[in-house]
PDB file of C-alpha atoms in Angstrom:
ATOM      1  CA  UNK A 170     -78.077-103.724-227.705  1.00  0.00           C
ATOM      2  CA  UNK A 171     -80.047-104.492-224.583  1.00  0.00           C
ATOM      3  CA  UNK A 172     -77.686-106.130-221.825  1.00  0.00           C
ATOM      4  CA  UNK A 173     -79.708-109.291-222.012  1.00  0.00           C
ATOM      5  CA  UNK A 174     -82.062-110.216-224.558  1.00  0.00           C
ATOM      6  CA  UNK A 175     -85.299-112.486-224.061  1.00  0.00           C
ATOM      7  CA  UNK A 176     -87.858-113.621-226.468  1.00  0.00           C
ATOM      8  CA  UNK A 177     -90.701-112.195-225.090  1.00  0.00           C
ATOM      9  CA  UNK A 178     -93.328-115.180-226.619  1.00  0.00           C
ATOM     10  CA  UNK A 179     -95.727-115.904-226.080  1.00  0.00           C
ATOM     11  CA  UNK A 180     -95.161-119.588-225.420  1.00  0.00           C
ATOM     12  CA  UNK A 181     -98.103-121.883-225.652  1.00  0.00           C
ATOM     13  CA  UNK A 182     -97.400-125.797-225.262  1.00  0.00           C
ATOM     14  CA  UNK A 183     -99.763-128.652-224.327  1.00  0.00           C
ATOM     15  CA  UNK A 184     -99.396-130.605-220.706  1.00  0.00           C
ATOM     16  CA  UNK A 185     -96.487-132.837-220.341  1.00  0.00           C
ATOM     17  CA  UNK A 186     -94.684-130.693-222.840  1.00  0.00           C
ATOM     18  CA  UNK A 187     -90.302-130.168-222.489  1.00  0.00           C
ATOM     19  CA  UNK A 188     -90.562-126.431-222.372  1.00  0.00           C
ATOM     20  CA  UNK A 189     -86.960-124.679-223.204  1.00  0.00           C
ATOM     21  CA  UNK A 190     -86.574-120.946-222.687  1.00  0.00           C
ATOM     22  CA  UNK A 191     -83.593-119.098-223.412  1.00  0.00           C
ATOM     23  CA  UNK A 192     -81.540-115.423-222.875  1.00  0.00           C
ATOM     24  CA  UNK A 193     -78.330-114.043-223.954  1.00  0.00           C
ATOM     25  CA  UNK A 194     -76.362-111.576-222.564  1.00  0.00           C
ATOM     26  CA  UNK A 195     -73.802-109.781-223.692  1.00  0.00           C
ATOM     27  CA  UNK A 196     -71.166-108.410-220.663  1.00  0.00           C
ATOM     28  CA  UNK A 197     -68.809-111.180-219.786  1.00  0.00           C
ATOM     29  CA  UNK A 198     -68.302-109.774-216.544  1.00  0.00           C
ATOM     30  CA  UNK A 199     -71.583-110.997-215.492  1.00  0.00           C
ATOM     31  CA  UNK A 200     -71.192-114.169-213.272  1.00  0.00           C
ATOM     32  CA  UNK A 201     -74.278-115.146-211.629  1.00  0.00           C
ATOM     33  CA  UNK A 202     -77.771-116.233-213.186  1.00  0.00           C
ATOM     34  CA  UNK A 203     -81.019-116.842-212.200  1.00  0.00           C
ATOM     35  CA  UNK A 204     -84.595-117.707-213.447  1.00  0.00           C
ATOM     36  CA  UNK A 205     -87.264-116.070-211.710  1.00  0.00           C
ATOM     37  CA  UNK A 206     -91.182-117.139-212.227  1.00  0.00           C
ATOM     38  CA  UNK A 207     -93.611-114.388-212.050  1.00  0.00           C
ATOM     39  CA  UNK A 208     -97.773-115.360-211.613  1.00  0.00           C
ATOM     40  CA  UNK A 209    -100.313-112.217-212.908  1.00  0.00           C
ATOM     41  CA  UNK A 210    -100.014-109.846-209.964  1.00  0.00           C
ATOM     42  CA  UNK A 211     -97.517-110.926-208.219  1.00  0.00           C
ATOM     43  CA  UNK A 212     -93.938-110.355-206.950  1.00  0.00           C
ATOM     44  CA  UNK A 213     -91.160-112.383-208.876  1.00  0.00           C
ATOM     45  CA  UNK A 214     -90.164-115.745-207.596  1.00  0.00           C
ATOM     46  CA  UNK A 215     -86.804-116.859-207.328  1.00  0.00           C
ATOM     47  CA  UNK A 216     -86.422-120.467-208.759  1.00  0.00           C
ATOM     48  CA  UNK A 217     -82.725-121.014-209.631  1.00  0.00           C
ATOM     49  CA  UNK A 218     -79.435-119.486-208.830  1.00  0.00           C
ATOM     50  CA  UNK A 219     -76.269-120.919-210.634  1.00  0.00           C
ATOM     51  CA  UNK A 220     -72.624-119.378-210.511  1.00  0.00           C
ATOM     52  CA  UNK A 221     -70.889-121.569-212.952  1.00  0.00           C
ATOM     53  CA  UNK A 222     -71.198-122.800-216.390  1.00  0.00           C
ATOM     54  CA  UNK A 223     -73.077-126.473-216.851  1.00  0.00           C
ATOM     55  CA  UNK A 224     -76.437-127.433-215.698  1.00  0.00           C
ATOM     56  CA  UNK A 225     -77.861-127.784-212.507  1.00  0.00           C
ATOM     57  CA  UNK A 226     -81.235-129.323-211.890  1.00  0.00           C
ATOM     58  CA  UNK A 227     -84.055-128.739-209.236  1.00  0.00           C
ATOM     59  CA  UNK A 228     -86.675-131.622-209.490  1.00  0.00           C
ATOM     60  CA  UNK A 229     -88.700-130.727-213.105  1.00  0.00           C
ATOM     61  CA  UNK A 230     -86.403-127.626-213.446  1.00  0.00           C
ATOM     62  CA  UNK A 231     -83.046-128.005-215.178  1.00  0.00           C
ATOM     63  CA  UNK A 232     -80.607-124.342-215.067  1.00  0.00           C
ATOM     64  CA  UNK A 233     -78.186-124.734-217.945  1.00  0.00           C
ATOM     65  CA  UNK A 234     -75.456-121.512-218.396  1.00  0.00           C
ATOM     66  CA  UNK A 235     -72.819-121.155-220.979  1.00  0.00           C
ATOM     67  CA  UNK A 236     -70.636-118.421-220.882  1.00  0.00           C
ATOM     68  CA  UNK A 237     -68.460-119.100-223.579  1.00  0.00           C
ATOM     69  CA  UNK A 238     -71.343-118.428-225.573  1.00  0.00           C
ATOM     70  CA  UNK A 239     -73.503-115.728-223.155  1.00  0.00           C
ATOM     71  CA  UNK A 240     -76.756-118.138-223.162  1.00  0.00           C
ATOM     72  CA  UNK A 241     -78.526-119.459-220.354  1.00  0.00           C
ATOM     73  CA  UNK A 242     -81.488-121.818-220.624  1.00  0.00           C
ATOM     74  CA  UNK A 243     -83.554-122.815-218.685  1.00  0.00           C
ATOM     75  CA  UNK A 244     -85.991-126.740-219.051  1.00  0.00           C
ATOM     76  CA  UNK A 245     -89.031-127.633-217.430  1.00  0.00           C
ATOM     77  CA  UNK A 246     -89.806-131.629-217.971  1.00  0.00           C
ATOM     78  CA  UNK A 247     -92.964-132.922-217.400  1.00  0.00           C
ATOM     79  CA  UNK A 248     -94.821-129.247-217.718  1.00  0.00           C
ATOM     80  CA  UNK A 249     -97.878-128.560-215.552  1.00  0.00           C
ATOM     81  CA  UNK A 250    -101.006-126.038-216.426  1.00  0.00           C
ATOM     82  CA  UNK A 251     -99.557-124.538-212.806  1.00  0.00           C
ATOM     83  CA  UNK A 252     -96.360-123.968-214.584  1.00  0.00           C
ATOM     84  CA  UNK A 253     -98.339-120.927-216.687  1.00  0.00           C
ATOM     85  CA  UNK A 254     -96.543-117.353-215.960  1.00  0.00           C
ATOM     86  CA  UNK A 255     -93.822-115.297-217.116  1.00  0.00           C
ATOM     87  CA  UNK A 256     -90.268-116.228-216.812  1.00  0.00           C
ATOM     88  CA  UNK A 257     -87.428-113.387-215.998  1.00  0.00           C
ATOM     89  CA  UNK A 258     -83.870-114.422-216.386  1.00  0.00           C
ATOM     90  CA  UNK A 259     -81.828-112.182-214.120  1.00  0.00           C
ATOM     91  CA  UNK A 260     -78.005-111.822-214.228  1.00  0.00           C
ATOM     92  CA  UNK A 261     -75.678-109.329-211.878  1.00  0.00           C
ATOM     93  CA  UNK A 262     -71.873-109.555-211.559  1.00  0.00           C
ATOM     94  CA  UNK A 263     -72.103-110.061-207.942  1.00  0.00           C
ATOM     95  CA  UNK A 264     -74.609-112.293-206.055  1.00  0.00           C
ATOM     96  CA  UNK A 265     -77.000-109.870-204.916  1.00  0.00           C
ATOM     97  CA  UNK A 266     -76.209-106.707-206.381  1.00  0.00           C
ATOM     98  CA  UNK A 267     -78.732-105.283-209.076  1.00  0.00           C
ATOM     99  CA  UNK A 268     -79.820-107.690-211.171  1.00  0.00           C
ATOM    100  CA  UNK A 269     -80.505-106.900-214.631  1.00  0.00           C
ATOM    101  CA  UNK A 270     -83.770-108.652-216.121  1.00  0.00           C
ATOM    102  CA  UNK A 271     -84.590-109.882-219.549  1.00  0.00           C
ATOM    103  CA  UNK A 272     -88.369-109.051-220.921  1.00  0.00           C
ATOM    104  CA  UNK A 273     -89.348-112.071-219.956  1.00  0.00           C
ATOM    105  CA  UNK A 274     -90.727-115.208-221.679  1.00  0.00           C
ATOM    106  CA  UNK A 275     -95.213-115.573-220.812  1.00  0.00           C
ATOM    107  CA  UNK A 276     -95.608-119.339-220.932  1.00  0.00           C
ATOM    108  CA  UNK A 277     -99.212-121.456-221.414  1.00  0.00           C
ATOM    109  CA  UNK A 278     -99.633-124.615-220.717  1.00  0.00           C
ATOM    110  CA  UNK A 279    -102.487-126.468-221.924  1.00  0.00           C
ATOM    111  CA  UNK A 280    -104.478-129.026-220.259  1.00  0.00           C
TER     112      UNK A 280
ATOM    113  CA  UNK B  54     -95.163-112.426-192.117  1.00  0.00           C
ATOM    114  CA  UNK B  55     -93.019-114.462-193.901  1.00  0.00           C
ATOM    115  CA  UNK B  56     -92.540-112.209-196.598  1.00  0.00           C
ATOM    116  CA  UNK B  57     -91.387-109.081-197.954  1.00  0.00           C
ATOM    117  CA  UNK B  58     -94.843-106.413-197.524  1.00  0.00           C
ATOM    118  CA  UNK B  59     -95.588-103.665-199.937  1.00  0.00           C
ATOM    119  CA  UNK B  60     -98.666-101.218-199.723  1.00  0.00           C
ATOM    120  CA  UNK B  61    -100.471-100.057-200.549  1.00  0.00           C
ATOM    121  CA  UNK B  62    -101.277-102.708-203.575  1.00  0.00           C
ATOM    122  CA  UNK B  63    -102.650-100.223-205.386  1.00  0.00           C
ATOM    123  CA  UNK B  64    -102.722 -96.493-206.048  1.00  0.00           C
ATOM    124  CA  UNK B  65    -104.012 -94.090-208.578  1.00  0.00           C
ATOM    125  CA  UNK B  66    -102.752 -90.813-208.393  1.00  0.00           C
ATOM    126  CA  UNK B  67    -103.540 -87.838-210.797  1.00  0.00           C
ATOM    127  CA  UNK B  68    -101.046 -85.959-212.727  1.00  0.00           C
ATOM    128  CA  UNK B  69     -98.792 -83.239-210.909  1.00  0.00           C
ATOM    129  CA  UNK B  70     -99.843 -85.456-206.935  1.00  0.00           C
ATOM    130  CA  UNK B  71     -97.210 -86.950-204.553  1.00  0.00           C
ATOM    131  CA  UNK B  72     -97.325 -90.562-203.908  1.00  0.00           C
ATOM    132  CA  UNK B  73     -95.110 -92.493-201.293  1.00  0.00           C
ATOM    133  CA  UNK B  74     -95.088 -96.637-201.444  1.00  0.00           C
ATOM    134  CA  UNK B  75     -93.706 -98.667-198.333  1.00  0.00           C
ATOM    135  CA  UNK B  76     -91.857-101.783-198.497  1.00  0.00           C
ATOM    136  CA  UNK B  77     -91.401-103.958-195.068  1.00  0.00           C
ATOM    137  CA  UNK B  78     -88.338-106.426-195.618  1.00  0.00           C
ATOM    138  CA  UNK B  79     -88.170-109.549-194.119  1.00  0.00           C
ATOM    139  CA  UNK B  80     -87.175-109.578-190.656  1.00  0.00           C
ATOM    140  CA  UNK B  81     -83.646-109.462-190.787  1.00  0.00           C
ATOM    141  CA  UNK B  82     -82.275-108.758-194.129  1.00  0.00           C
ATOM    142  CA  UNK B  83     -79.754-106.397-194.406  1.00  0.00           C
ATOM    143  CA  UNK B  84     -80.260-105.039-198.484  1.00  0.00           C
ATOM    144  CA  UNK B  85     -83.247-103.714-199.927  1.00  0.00           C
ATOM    145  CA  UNK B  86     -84.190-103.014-203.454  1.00  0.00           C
ATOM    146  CA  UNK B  87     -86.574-101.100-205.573  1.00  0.00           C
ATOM    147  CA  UNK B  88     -87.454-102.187-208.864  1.00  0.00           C
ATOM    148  CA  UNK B  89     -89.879-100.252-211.295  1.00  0.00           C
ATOM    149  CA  UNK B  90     -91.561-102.929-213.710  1.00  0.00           C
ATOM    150  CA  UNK B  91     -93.302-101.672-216.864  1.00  0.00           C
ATOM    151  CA  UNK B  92     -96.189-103.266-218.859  1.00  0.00           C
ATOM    152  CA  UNK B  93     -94.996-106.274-220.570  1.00  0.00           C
ATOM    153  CA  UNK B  94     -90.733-105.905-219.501  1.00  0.00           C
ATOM    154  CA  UNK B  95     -88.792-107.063-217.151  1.00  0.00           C
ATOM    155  CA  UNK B  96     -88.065-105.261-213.636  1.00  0.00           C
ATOM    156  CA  UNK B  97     -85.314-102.614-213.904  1.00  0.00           C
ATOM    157  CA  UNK B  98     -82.948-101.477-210.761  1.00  0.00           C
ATOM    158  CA  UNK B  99     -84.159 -98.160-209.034  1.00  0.00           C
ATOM    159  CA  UNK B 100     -81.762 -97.863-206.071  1.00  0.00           C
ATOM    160  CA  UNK B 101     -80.523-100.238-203.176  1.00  0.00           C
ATOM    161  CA  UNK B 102     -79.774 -99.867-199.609  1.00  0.00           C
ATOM    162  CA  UNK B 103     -77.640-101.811-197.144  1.00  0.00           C
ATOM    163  CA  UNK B 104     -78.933-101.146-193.889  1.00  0.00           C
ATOM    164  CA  UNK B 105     -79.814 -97.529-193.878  1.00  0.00           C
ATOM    165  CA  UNK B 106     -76.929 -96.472-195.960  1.00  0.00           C
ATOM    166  CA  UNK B 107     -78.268 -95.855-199.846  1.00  0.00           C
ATOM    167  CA  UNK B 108     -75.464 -97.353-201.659  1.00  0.00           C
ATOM    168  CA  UNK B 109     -76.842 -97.342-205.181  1.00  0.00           C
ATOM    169  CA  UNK B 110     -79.666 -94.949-206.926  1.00  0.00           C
ATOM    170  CA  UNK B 111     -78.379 -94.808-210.436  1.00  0.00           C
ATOM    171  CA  UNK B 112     -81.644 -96.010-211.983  1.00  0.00           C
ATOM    172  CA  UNK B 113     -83.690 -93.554-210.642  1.00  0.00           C
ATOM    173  CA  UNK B 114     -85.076 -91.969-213.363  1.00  0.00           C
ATOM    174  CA  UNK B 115     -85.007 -87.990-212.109  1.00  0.00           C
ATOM    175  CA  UNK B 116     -84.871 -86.428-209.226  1.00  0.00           C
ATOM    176  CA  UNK B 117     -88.598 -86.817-208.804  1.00  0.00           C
ATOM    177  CA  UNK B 118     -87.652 -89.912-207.192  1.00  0.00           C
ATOM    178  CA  UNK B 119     -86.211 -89.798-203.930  1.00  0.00           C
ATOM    179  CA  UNK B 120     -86.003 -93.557-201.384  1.00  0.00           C
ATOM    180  CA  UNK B 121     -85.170 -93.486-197.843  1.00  0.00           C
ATOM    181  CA  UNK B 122     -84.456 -96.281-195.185  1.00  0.00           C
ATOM    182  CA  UNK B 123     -83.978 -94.185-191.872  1.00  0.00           C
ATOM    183  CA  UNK B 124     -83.551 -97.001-189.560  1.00  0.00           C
ATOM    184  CA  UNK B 125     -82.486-100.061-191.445  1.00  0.00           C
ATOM    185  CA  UNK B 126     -85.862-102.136-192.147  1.00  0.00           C
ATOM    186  CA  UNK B 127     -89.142-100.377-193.421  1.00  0.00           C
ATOM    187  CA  UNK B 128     -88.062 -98.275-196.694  1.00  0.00           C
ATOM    188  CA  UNK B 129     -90.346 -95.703-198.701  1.00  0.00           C
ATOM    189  CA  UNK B 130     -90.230 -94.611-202.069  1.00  0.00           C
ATOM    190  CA  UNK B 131     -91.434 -91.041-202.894  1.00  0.00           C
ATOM    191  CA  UNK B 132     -92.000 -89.903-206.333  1.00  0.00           C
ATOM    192  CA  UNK B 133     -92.882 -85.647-206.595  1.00  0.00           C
ATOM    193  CA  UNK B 134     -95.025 -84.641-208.966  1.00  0.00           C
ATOM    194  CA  UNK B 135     -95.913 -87.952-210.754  1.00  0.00           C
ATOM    195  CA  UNK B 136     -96.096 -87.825-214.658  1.00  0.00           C
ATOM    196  CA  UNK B 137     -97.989 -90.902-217.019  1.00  0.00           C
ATOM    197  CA  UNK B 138     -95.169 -91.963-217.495  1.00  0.00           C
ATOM    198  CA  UNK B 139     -94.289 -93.464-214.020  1.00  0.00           C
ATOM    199  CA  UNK B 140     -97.261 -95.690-214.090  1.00  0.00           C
ATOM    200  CA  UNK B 141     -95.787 -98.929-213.445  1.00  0.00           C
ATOM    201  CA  UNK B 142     -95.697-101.886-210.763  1.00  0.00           C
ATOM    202  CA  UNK B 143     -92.976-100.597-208.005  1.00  0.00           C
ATOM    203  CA  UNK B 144     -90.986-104.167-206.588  1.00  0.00           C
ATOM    204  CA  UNK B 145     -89.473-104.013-203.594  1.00  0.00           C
ATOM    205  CA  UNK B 146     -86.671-106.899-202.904  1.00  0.00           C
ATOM    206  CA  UNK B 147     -84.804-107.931-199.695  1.00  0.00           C
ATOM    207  CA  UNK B 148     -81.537-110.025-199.223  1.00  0.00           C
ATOM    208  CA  UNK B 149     -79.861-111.496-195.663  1.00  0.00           C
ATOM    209  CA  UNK B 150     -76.511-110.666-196.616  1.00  0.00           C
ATOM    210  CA  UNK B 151     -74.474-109.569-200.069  1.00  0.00           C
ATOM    211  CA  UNK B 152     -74.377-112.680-202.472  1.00  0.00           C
ATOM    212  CA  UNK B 153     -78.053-114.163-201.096  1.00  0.00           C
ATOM    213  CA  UNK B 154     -80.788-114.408-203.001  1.00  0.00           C
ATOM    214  CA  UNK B 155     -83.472-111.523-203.370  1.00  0.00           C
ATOM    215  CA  UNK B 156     -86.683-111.986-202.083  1.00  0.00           C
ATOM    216  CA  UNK B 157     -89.191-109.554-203.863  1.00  0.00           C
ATOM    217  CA  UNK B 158     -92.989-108.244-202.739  1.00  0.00           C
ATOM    218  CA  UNK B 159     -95.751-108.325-204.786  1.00  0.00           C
ATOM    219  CA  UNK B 160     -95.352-104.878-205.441  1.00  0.00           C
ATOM    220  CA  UNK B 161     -97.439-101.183-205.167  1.00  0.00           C
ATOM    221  CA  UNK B 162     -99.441-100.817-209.179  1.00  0.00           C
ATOM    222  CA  UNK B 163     -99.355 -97.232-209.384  1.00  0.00           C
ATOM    223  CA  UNK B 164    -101.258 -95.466-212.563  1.00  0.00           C
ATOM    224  CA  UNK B 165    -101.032 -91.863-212.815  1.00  0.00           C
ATOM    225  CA  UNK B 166    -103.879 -90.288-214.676  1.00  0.00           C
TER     226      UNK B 166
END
């Protein structure tokens, strides 16, 4: 069993669509999660960093982690044609140290 | 620039040739990581440095695959005698301090023919 698991998609939804994407993980001893976006070509971009378990929101973008459970989701409201790439969870036991990456989740959005 | 710099963007190399990819960190940032990125999958950990001090290369795959960091900032990544199978996108990441953020390049697209 891979240390975090992501459905790969592909996601396609139309405009103005609640997108929900999801991982789960399977070491307890990891503590901190992120969500990183990642455009054709490019680098990955960091877009949320939580410690704790509960939800934390960033304009269209809500973080949710439970840990009782090992799932982390992650919402976009409101989603945008601009909002089409892959999305990377990332989790590590300490805050920079290596992160280990889902698959990653290729989303479309449809004008 | 603003951000962390990788070249070059792209390199084909043939089978059995020596390659070396450069990452410039932000300006600053005290740890540096490599990433190797497959078709399709997510990024997986290579090695990372603090400073010029290697603290971590357990994901190298062989020892092929040798990084360096001589003076703190700019870092290279060598791989000897590249194989198909290293084709890949090569991510270099850079963090102020421990428990910050990464900040990753848009990588070196290496394909080994």
């Amino acid at each position: 069993q891979k240390e975090v698991e992501q459905d790969p998609g592909p996601l396609s939804v139309p405009e103005g669509a609640i997108v929900s994407l999801n991982c789960t993980y399977s070491n307890s001893a990891f503590q901190y999660f992120m969500w990183y976006r990642q455009y054709s070509r490019k680098g990955p971009e960091l877009l949320m960093y939580t410690y704790s378990s509960g939800n934390k929101e960033d304009g269209r973008f809500t973080a949710q982690v439970d840990k009782s459970s090992k799932y982390i989701s992650l919402f976009i409201r409101d989603s945008q044609p601009s909002d089409s790439a892959t999305y990377l969870c990332a989790i590590t036991q300490g805050g920079s140290e290596k992160l280990v990456f889902g698959k990653g989740t290729k989303l479309t959005v449809n004008p | 620039g603003a951000g962390v710099s990788q070249s070059p963007r792209y390199k084909v190399a043939k089978r059995g040739q020596d390659v070396a990819l450069r990452c410039d960190p932000i300006s600053g940032h005290v740890s540096l990581f490599w990433y190797q990125q497959a078709l399709g999958q997510g990024p997986e950990f290579l090695t990372y440095f603090q400073n010029e001090a290697q603290l971590d290369k357990s994901g190298l795959p062989s020892d092929r695959f040798f990084a360096e960091r001589p003076e703190g900032s700019v870092s290279t990544l060598k791989i000897q005698r590249t194989q198909q199978e290293d084709s890949a996108v090569y991510l270099c990441a850079s963090s102020f301090e421990y428990n910050s953020p990464l900040h990753f390049g848009n990588g070196t697209r290496l394909t080994v023919t």
